Short mmCIF file of C-alpha atoms in Angstrom, two decimals:
data_model
loop_
_atom_site.label_atom_id
_atom_site.label_comp_id
_atom_site.label_asym_id
_atom_site.label_seq_id
_atom_site.Cartn_x
_atom_site.Cartn_y
_atom_site.Cartn_z
CA LEU A 1 0.05 0.06 -0.03
CA GLY A 2 1.51 3.34 -1.14
CA THR A 3 4.68 1.89 -2.54
CA THR A 4 3.85 2.99 -6.16
CA THR A 5 2.68 6.10 -7.80
CA ASP A 6 -0.10 6.82 -10.31
CA ASP A 7 0.77 9.96 -11.94
CA GLU A 8 -2.47 9.65 -14.21
CA LEU A 9 -4.85 9.34 -11.15
CA ASN A 10 -2.88 12.21 -9.34
CA GLN A 11 -3.50 14.34 -12.23
CA LYS A 12 -7.25 13.59 -12.42
CA MET A 13 -7.61 14.35 -8.85
CA GLN A 14 -5.93 17.61 -8.85
CA PRO A 15 -9.14 19.67 -9.37
CA LEU A 16 -10.64 17.76 -6.27
CA PHE A 17 -7.56 18.39 -4.25
CA LYS A 18 -7.42 22.12 -5.16
CA TRP A 19 -11.36 22.44 -4.39
CA LEU A 20 -10.97 20.65 -0.93
CA PHE A 21 -8.05 22.73 0.09
CA GLN A 22 -9.31 26.23 -1.19
CA GLU A 23 -9.36 27.17 2.48
CA PRO A 24 -7.07 25.94 5.49
CA ASN A 25 -9.91 24.30 7.51
CA PRO A 26 -12.44 21.57 7.03
CA ILE A 27 -15.19 23.73 5.52
CA PRO A 28 -15.05 22.63 2.00
CA LEU A 29 -14.86 18.97 2.76
CA ASN A 30 -17.68 19.42 5.28
CA THR A 31 -19.84 21.21 2.76
CA MET A 32 -19.28 18.50 0.11
CA MET A 33 -20.15 15.92 2.60
CA MET A 34 -23.30 17.79 3.33
CA GLN A 35 -24.31 18.04 -0.21
CA MET A 36 -23.74 14.40 -0.78
CA GLY A 37 -26.17 13.60 2.35
CA VAL A 38 -23.44 12.04 4.37
CA CYS A 39 -24.14 14.54 7.27
CA LYS A 40 -26.78 17.20 8.14
CA PRO A 41 -25.92 20.76 6.81
CA VAL A 42 -25.35 22.08 10.25
CA PHE A 43 -22.08 24.27 11.03
CA ARG A 44 -20.84 25.00 14.50
CA LEU A 45 -19.92 28.73 14.38
CA PRO A 46 -17.52 30.26 13.46
CA TYR A 47 -17.42 27.72 10.70
CA THR A 48 -19.74 28.29 7.80
CA TYR A 49 -20.61 26.96 4.23
CA VAL A 50 -18.40 27.73 1.06
CA PRO A 51 -19.94 30.12 -1.39
CA LYS A 52 -22.52 29.07 -3.85
CA ALA A 53 -20.37 29.12 -6.86
CA ALA A 54 -17.89 26.68 -5.04
CA ARG A 55 -21.03 24.39 -4.11
CA GLU A 56 -21.92 24.43 -7.71
CA GLU A 57 -18.44 23.70 -8.98
CA ILE A 58 -18.17 20.64 -6.80
CA VAL A 59 -21.44 19.26 -7.92
CA LYS A 60 -19.99 19.60 -11.62
CA LEU A 61 -16.60 17.93 -10.55
CA VAL A 62 -17.75 14.73 -8.86
CA PRO A 63 -19.31 13.15 -11.84
CA GLU A 64 -16.24 13.88 -13.86
CA LEU A 65 -14.27 11.94 -11.34
CA GLY A 66 -16.75 9.12 -11.00
CA ALA A 67 -19.62 9.76 -8.58
CA GLU A 68 -19.50 5.92 -7.77
CA ASN A 69 -16.34 6.72 -6.18
CA PHE A 70 -17.75 8.93 -3.48
CA TYR A 71 -19.58 8.10 -0.54
CA GLY A 72 -23.08 9.42 -0.11
CA SER A 73 -26.57 8.52 0.71
CA GLU A 74 -28.17 10.63 -2.10
CA PRO A 75 -27.10 12.21 -5.31
CA LEU A 76 -24.98 15.38 -4.92
CA LYS A 77 -26.86 18.69 -5.11
CA VAL A 78 -26.27 22.11 -4.63
CA LEU A 79 -27.49 23.39 -1.30
CA GLU A 80 -28.95 26.81 -0.84
CA ASP A 81 -27.64 29.25 1.73
CA SER A 82 -30.99 28.71 3.39
CA ASP A 83 -30.64 25.03 3.61
CA PHE A 84 -27.50 25.43 6.08
CA GLN A 85 -27.98 25.95 9.85
CA HIS A 86 -25.57 27.42 12.27
CA VAL A 87 -25.21 26.36 15.98
CA VAL A 88 -23.37 28.21 18.58
CA PRO A 89 -20.94 26.05 20.71
CA VAL A 90 -21.76 25.78 24.30
CA ASP A 91 -18.87 26.16 27.00
CA ASP A 92 -19.37 23.44 29.35
CA HIS A 93 -16.79 24.89 31.80
#
């Protein structure tokens, strides 16, 4: 495992890597998982969703990479801003 390289696969995945790391935090990954139905569209503040243009971009990108290679309980869809909820973390101390 991990002893060989696959330059073709690496090149094919570059747009996904770029999309996922557009911000130095888990927001893009969380947004993508929410759009795939893997988890509910709820963010704990101060985190929030990526802009709608980016959400539309990933919906177009995943099929190009093979949607069957991604985990999700429903087809990938663009979530509207109003689909997301934000919660305030509670300090238990």
